Coordinates of C-alpha atoms in Angstrom, one line a residue:
X286 CA 83.5 198.2 215.2
X287 CA 86.2 199.8 217.1
X288 CA 89.6 198.8 215.1
X289 CA 91.5 201.9 216.0
X290 CA 93.3 204.4 213.9
X291 CA 95.2 201.5 212.3
X292 CA 92.0 200.0 210.9
X293 CA 91.4 203.0 208.8
X294 CA 94.3 202.9 206.1
X295 CA 92.1 201.9 203.2
X296 CA 89.5 204.1 204.0
X297 CA 92.3 206.6 204.2
X298 CA 93.6 205.7 200.6
X299 CA 90.0 206.3 199.3
X300 CA 89.9 209.5 200.5
X301 CA 93.6 210.3 199.2
X302 CA 92.6 209.1 195.8
X303 CA 89.0 210.6 195.7
X304 CA 91.0 214.2 197.0
X305 CA 94.0 213.8 194.4
X306 CA 91.3 213.5 191.6
X307 CA 89.0 216.2 192.4
X308 CA 91.3 218.8 193.9
X309 CA 94.0 218.6 190.8
X310 CA 91.6 220.4 188.3
X311 CA 91.1 223.4 190.5
X312 CA 94.0 225.3 189.3
X313 CA 92.9 224.6 185.6
X314 CA 89.2 225.0 186.0
X315 CA 89.7 229.1 186.2
X316 CA 90.8 229.7 183.0
X317 CA 88.9 226.7 181.3
X318 CA 86.2 228.6 182.5
X319 CA 87.4 232.0 181.6
X320 CA 88.1 231.0 178.3
X321 CA 84.8 229.3 177.5
X322 CA 82.7 232.6 178.7
X323 CA 85.1 235.4 178.2
X324 CA 88.0 234.8 175.9
X325 CA 91.4 237.0 175.9
X326 CA 90.2 238.5 179.0
X327 CA 91.7 239.0 182.5
X328 CA 88.2 240.1 184.1
X329 CA 85.2 238.4 183.8
X330 CA 81.8 239.5 185.5
X331 CA 80.1 236.4 184.0
X332 CA 82.4 233.8 184.8
X333 CA 82.2 235.0 188.3
X334 CA 78.5 235.1 188.6
X335 CA 78.0 232.1 187.0
X336 CA 80.6 230.2 189.4
X337 CA 78.7 231.5 192.5
X338 CA 75.2 230.5 190.8
X339 CA 76.8 227.2 190.3
X340 CA 78.1 227.1 193.9
X341 CA 74.5 228.0 195.2
X342 CA 73.0 225.4 193.2
X343 CA 75.1 222.9 194.7
X344 CA 74.8 224.2 198.1
X345 CA 70.9 223.8 197.9
X346 CA 71.3 220.4 196.7
X347 CA 73.9 218.9 199.6
X348 CA 71.6 220.4 202.0
X349 CA 68.8 217.7 201.3
X350 CA 71.0 215.0 199.8
X351 CA 73.8 215.2 202.8
X352 CA 71.1 214.7 205.6
X353 CA 69.5 212.1 203.6
X354 CA 72.5 210.2 202.7
X355 CA 74.0 210.5 206.7
X356 CA 70.9 208.9 207.9
X357 CA 70.8 206.4 205.2
X358 CA 74.1 205.1 205.9
X359 CA 73.1 204.7 209.6
X360 CA 71.0 202.0 208.2
X361 CA 72.9 200.4 205.0
X362 CA 76.3 201.0 205.9
X363 CA 78.9 203.8 205.2
X364 CA 80.5 201.4 202.4
X365 CA 77.1 201.0 200.2
X366 CA 76.3 204.8 200.2
X367 CA 80.0 205.9 199.7
X368 CA 79.7 203.9 196.4
X369 CA 77.4 206.5 195.0
X370 CA 79.2 209.7 195.2
X371 CA 82.5 208.1 194.5
X372 CA 81.0 206.7 191.3
X373 CA 79.2 209.8 190.3
X374 CA 82.2 212.2 190.6
X375 CA 84.0 210.1 187.6
X376 CA 81.4 211.8 185.0
X377 CA 82.1 215.4 184.9
X378 CA 85.8 214.4 184.9
X379 CA 85.3 212.2 182.1
X380 CA 83.8 215.3 179.7
X381 CA 86.7 217.7 180.0
X382 CA 89.2 214.6 179.7
X383 CA 87.6 213.9 176.6
X384 CA 87.6 218.0 175.3
X385 CA 87.9 221.3 176.8
X386 CA 85.7 222.8 173.7
X387 CA 83.1 225.4 174.9
X388 CA 80.1 222.7 174.2
X389 CA 81.7 220.3 176.3
X390 CA 82.5 222.9 179.1
X391 CA 78.7 223.5 179.2
X392 CA 78.1 219.7 179.4
X393 CA 80.6 219.7 182.2
X394 CA 79.2 222.9 183.8
X395 CA 75.8 221.1 183.7
X396 CA 76.8 217.6 184.9
X397 CA 79.2 218.6 187.5
X398 CA 76.2 220.9 189.3
X399 CA 74.1 218.0 189.3
X400 CA 76.3 215.4 190.4
X401 CA 77.9 217.6 193.0
X402 CA 74.6 218.0 194.8
X403 CA 75.3 214.3 195.6
X404 CA 79.0 214.1 196.0
X405 CA 80.1 217.7 197.2
X406 CA 79.4 216.9 201.4
X407 CA 78.3 213.2 201.0
X408 CA 82.1 211.9 201.0
X409 CA 83.4 213.8 203.5
X410 CA 80.2 213.0 206.0
X411 CA 80.5 209.2 205.2
X412 CA 84.0 209.3 206.0
X413 CA 83.6 211.0 208.9
X414 CA 80.9 208.9 210.1
X415 CA 83.0 205.8 209.1
X416 CA 85.7 207.2 211.3
X417 CA 83.5 207.4 214.3
X418 CA 82.4 203.8 214.2
X419 CA 85.8 202.5 214.1
X420 CA 87.7 204.8 216.6
X421 CA 87.1 205.1 220.4
X422 CA 86.2 208.5 221.4
X423 CA 89.7 209.0 223.2
X424 CA 91.5 208.6 219.7
X425 CA 88.6 210.4 217.5
X426 CA 90.0 213.8 217.3
X427 CA 93.3 212.7 216.1
X428 CA 91.7 210.2 213.5
X429 CA 89.5 213.1 211.9
X430 CA 92.9 215.2 212.0
X431 CA 94.5 212.5 210.0
X432 CA 91.6 211.9 207.7
X433 CA 91.9 215.7 206.9
X434 CA 95.8 215.5 206.6
X435 CA 95.3 212.4 204.0
X436 CA 92.8 214.9 202.0
X437 CA 95.5 217.7 202.0
X438 CA 98.5 215.6 201.0
X439 CA 96.1 214.8 198.1
X440 CA 95.5 218.4 197.6
X441 CA 99.2 218.9 197.6
X442 CA 100.0 215.9 194.9
X443 CA 97.3 217.0 192.7
X444 CA 98.5 220.3 192.6
X445 CA 102.1 219.3 192.2
X446 CA 100.6 217.1 189.2
X447 CA 98.4 219.9 187.8
X448 CA 101.8 222.3 187.7
X449 CA 103.7 220.0 185.2
X450 CA 101.1 218.2 183.3
X451 CA 99.1 219.9 180.5
X452 CA 95.4 220.9 181.0
X453 CA 94.1 217.9 178.5
X454 CA 96.3 215.3 180.7
X455 CA 95.2 217.1 184.1
X456 CA 91.7 216.1 183.3
X457 CA 92.7 212.6 182.2
X458 CA 95.0 212.0 185.0
X459 CA 91.7 212.9 187.4
X460 CA 89.3 210.6 185.8
X461 CA 91.3 207.8 186.0
X462 CA 92.2 208.5 189.7
X463 CA 88.5 209.1 190.3
X464 CA 87.8 205.8 188.7
X465 CA 90.6 203.9 191.0
X466 CA 89.2 205.6 194.0
X467 CA 86.2 203.8 193.6
X468 CA 87.3 200.5 192.4
X469 CA 89.7 200.5 195.4
X470 CA 87.5 201.5 198.0
X471 CA 84.7 198.5 196.6
X472 CA 87.4 195.8 196.8
X473 CA 89.5 196.5 200.1
X474 CA 87.3 198.9 202.6
X475 CA 85.1 196.8 204.8
X476 CA 81.5 197.8 205.5
X477 CA 80.8 199.6 208.5
X478 CA 78.0 198.5 210.6
X479 CA 76.9 201.4 213.0
X480 CA 74.2 199.9 214.6
X481 CA 74.8 199.1 218.4
X482 CA 73.7 195.0 217.9
X483 CA 76.8 195.4 215.0
X484 CA 74.3 194.4 212.3
X485 CA 72.8 196.5 209.7
X486 CA 68.7 197.6 210.7
X487 CA 65.9 197.8 207.9
X488 CA 66.3 200.3 205.4
X489 CA 65.3 203.7 206.0
X490 CA 63.2 204.4 202.8
X491 CA 60.9 201.4 202.9
X492 CA 57.0 201.2 203.2
X493 CA 54.9 198.0 203.0
X494 CA 54.8 194.8 205.2
X495 CA 57.6 193.0 206.8
X496 CA 57.2 189.6 207.5
X497 CA 59.3 188.6 210.5
X498 CA 59.9 184.9 210.6
X499 CA 61.0 182.3 213.1
X500 CA 62.0 178.7 212.3
X501 CA 61.6 179.6 208.4
X502 CA 57.9 180.5 209.1
X503 CA 56.1 183.9 209.1
X504 CA 54.5 184.1 212.2
X505 CA 53.7 188.0 212.4
X506 CA 53.7 191.0 209.9
X507 CA 54.5 194.3 210.5
X508 CA 53.8 197.2 209.1
X509 CA 56.8 199.1 208.4
X510 CA 57.1 202.9 207.1
X511 CA 60.3 204.5 207.6
X512 CA 60.6 208.2 206.2
X513 CA 63.3 210.5 205.5
X514 CA 64.3 212.5 208.4
X515 CA 63.0 215.8 208.1
X516 CA 63.7 219.3 209.3
X517 CA 62.1 219.2 212.6
X518 CA 64.1 216.0 213.2
X519 CA 67.4 217.6 212.4
X520 CA 66.5 220.8 214.3
X521 CA 65.5 218.4 217.5
X522 CA 68.5 216.5 217.5
X523 CA 70.5 219.9 217.3
X524 CA 68.4 221.1 220.5
X525 CA 68.9 217.9 222.3
X526 CA 72.6 219.2 223.0
X527 CA 73.5 222.7 223.4
X528 CA 77.1 222.0 222.7
X529 CA 75.8 220.3 219.4
X530 CA 73.7 223.6 218.2
X531 CA 77.2 226.1 219.1
X532 CA 79.2 223.1 216.9
X533 CA 76.5 224.0 214.1
X534 CA 76.4 227.5 214.5
X535 CA 80.8 227.7 214.3
X536 CA 80.1 225.4 211.2
X537 CA 77.7 227.9 209.5
X538 CA 79.7 230.8 209.6
X539 CA 82.9 228.9 208.9
X540 CA 81.6 227.6 205.6
X541 CA 80.0 230.8 205.0
X542 CA 83.7 232.2 204.8
X543 CA 85.1 229.1 203.2
X544 CA 82.6 229.2 200.3
X545 CA 82.9 232.9 199.9
X546 CA 86.9 232.3 199.7
X547 CA 86.0 229.9 196.9
X548 CA 83.7 232.3 195.1
X549 CA 86.0 235.2 195.3
X550 CA 89.8 234.7 195.8
X551 CA 91.1 233.1 192.6
X552 CA 89.1 236.0 190.5
X553 CA 90.3 238.5 192.9
X554 CA 94.1 237.6 192.4
X555 CA 93.5 237.0 188.4
X556 CA 91.9 240.4 188.4
X557 CA 94.4 242.1 190.5
X558 CA 97.5 240.5 189.8
X559 CA 97.1 238.7 186.4
X560 CA 97.7 235.0 188.0
X561 CA 97.6 232.1 185.8
X562 CA 97.5 228.7 185.9
X563 CA 100.7 227.9 187.3
X564 CA 100.6 230.7 190.0
X565 CA 97.4 229.5 191.3
X566 CA 98.9 225.9 191.7
X567 CA 101.7 227.2 193.1
X568 CA 100.0 229.0 195.8
X569 CA 97.4 226.1 196.6
X570 CA 100.6 223.8 196.6
X571 CA 102.0 226.0 199.8
X572 CA 98.5 225.7 201.1
X573 CA 98.3 222.1 200.8
X574 CA 101.4 221.6 202.6
X575 CA 100.4 223.9 205.5
X576 CA 97.5 221.8 206.1
X577 CA 99.2 218.6 205.8
X578 CA 101.8 219.4 208.4
X579 CA 99.2 220.9 210.8
X580 CA 96.4 218.1 210.2
X581 CA 99.1 215.1 210.4
X582 CA 101.4 216.7 213.0
X583 CA 100.0 219.3 215.0
X584 CA 96.7 218.1 215.7
X585 CA 97.3 214.7 216.7
X586 CA 99.8 216.1 219.3
X587 CA 97.8 219.2 220.6
X588 CA 94.2 218.0 220.7
X589 CA 95.0 215.4 223.8
X590 CA 96.6 218.0 225.5
X591 CA 94.7 221.6 224.8
X592 CA 91.3 220.1 223.5
X593 CA 89.4 220.3 220.5
X594 CA 87.4 223.2 221.7
X595 CA 90.3 225.3 222.3
X596 CA 92.2 224.0 218.8
X597 CA 89.1 225.0 217.2
X598 CA 89.0 228.7 218.6
X599 CA 92.7 228.9 217.7
X600 CA 92.3 228.1 214.2
X601 CA 89.2 230.4 213.4
X602 CA 91.2 233.4 215.0
X603 CA 94.6 232.5 212.8
X604 CA 92.5 231.9 209.9
X605 CA 90.8 235.2 210.1
X606 CA 94.1 236.9 210.1
X607 CA 94.6 235.3 207.1
X608 CA 91.6 236.7 205.3
X609 CA 92.4 240.1 206.4
X610 CA 96.2 240.0 205.0
X611 CA 95.0 238.9 201.6
X612 CA 92.2 241.4 201.4
X613 CA 94.8 244.3 201.5
X614 CA 97.2 242.6 199.1
X615 CA 99.6 245.2 197.8
X616 CA 102.2 242.8 196.3
X617 CA 102.2 239.8 194.2
X618 CA 104.1 237.9 197.4
X619 CA 101.8 238.7 199.8
X620 CA 99.1 236.0 199.6
X621 CA 102.1 233.9 199.6
X622 CA 103.0 235.1 202.6
X623 CA 99.4 234.8 204.2
X624 CA 99.4 231.1 203.6
X625 CA 101.4 230.8 206.6
X626 CA 98.1 231.3 209.1
X627 CA 96.2 229.1 206.3
X628 CA 97.9 226.0 208.4
X629 CA 96.1 226.7 211.3
X630 CA 92.5 227.0 209.5
X631 CA 93.0 223.6 208.6
X632 CA 92.5 222.6 212.4
X633 CA 89.0 223.8 212.2
X634 CA 86.7 221.4 210.2
X635 CA 88.3 218.5 211.9
X636 CA 87.7 219.8 215.7
X637 CA 84.1 220.7 214.8
X638 CA 83.2 217.0 213.5
X639 CA 85.1 215.5 216.6
X640 CA 82.9 217.9 218.9
X641 CA 79.9 216.8 216.8
X642 CA 80.5 213.2 217.2
X643 CA 80.6 213.1 221.0
X644 CA 77.2 214.3 221.2
X645 CA 75.6 211.6 219.7
X646 CA 75.3 207.4 220.0
X647 CA 77.0 205.1 217.5
X648 CA 74.0 204.3 215.3
X649 CA 73.7 208.3 214.7
X650 CA 77.2 209.5 213.7
X651 CA 75.9 209.5 210.4
X652 CA 72.7 211.6 210.9
X653 CA 75.1 214.0 213.2
X654 CA 77.3 214.3 210.5
X655 CA 75.4 214.5 208.1
X656 CA 73.5 217.3 209.8
X657 CA 76.6 219.2 210.2
X658 CA 77.1 218.9 206.6
X659 CA 74.0 220.0 205.7
X660 CA 74.4 223.3 207.6
X661 CA 77.9 223.8 206.0
X662 CA 76.1 223.1 202.6
X663 CA 73.1 225.8 203.3
X664 CA 76.0 228.2 204.0
X665 CA 77.2 227.5 200.6
X666 CA 74.3 228.8 199.4
X667 CA 74.2 232.0 201.1
X668 CA 77.9 232.4 200.6
X669 CA 78.3 233.2 196.4
X670 CA 75.0 235.0 196.6
X671 CA 76.8 237.6 199.1
X672 CA 80.3 237.3 197.9
X673 CA 80.3 236.7 194.3
X674 CA 78.3 240.1 193.8
X675 CA 80.5 242.0 196.3
X676 CA 83.5 240.3 194.5
X677 CA 82.3 241.7 190.7
X678 CA 81.0 245.1 192.4
X679 CA 84.3 245.8 194.2
X680 CA 86.8 244.6 190.8
X681 CA 84.7 246.7 188.6
X682 CA 85.0 250.4 187.7
X683 CA 81.2 250.6 189.3
X684 CA 83.0 250.0 192.8
X685 CA 81.5 252.5 195.4
X686 CA 85.0 253.4 196.4
X687 CA 88.4 251.5 195.5
X688 CA 88.9 248.3 197.6
X689 CA 89.5 245.4 195.2
X690 CA 89.8 242.9 198.5
X691 CA 86.7 244.4 200.2
X692 CA 84.9 241.0 199.9
X693 CA 87.5 238.9 201.1
X694 CA 87.3 241.4 204.0
X695 CA 84.1 240.7 204.5
X696 CA 85.2 237.0 204.5
X697 CA 87.4 237.5 207.6
X698 CA 84.2 239.0 209.4
X699 CA 82.4 235.8 209.1
X700 CA 85.2 233.9 210.6
X701 CA 85.7 236.4 213.4
X702 CA 81.8 235.8 214.1
X703 CA 82.6 232.0 214.4
X704 CA 85.5 232.5 216.3
X705 CA 83.6 234.2 219.2
X706 CA 81.0 231.5 218.7
X707 CA 83.4 228.6 219.7
X708 CA 84.8 230.1 222.6
X709 CA 81.4 229.7 224.3
X710 CA 81.5 225.8 223.3
X711 CA 82.0 223.7 226.5
X712 CA 81.7 219.9 225.4
X713 CA 80.3 217.3 227.5
X714 CA 79.1 214.3 226.2
X715 CA 75.5 213.4 226.0
X716 CA 74.0 209.9 226.6
X717 CA 73.0 208.6 223.1
X718 CA 70.0 207.1 224.5
X719 CA 68.9 210.1 225.8
X720 CA 69.0 211.9 222.1
X721 CA 67.5 208.7 220.6
X722 CA 64.5 208.8 223.1
X723 CA 64.2 212.7 222.3
X724 CA 64.2 212.4 218.4
X725 CA 61.5 209.5 218.4
X726 CA 59.2 211.3 220.7
X727 CA 59.3 214.1 218.4
X728 CA 59.1 212.3 215.7
X729 CA 55.8 210.6 216.4

């Protein structure tokens, strides 16, 4: 199903609408959480710990669900599986669109935790696998960059909308956009058939007997007993390619840093500089514009020239500078200035995904992308356990020494570790039949 980048327009629109819905509520959710848990306060350890707990639980669920959904998509098709997370993501938004009172916040918190276990990494995993099905290896890194660019553009538009909408209207618009994304995808997006022969294979979750028919008659019954990919299968997939293993390690530490930033930065800025919803929106708007420019302009131009391996290293190194500068913020303008470095950080994930996609065959893209997403999700379990605690400690009066940005500094160190590992990556495509045979032998 190779149609080129131009054949992805409906996928890009689906990603844009879905990202718009999920990202536009971020500037408002911090204030809603603080209002529900610690009304009238600018610093709230309970909110930090609860957000970290939610992030860890979501990460635990996505470690299991993302590889499973990715593998199922190799059998059922990307569009069929994409319907599930897009539909589930509507539910929490509808709750806060109706009311932001404390009881509704807790209902949102619980349902958001449950649904995000399926939605958080699955949408990204499935869209990346769809791109890999549709685009040749030569154009793939540019296509991944454009896909990420549309997500960044949705981030910009969502943040800009949140800047001018009331909190109630923000969640109402987000819920409508989420519904629209699901309907648009079902109507316009073509199914992707990842198998080599262009047809979907037997469902992976099926036990029993299948009759093989010829000329309308059942001549032979074959026992089919397929199972969910085990941890051993995923480890075997990683072992089959040194490059894929190195990309997975980089993804883990980069996701560890990204998850730490998500768990820490907003609470750090609120406690340090008393940031409100509009200031968060302004900061995120600048970050989103930087990401859109880097992914839609820089990546398609630079990737064919210097390769995704060097782009990955550059993005990680410059991204670590962003963390270190944020950690020593001495004035309210410093976080805004630090966003100049964030543009390069947006090059990281598309580069990792492109490197990983070239290590597997066309009918294993869902498995490979799901594996990388699962590793990233595992990092999101570990990350809040470390960085939420550090943030709460160093923003409190019980800190062992005065350094409010200490947790952000530690996030920068995780990025440095990812950078060092990225310099060791030397991409070399592995024949897909070799990987398939290795997994087949190991599974039996």
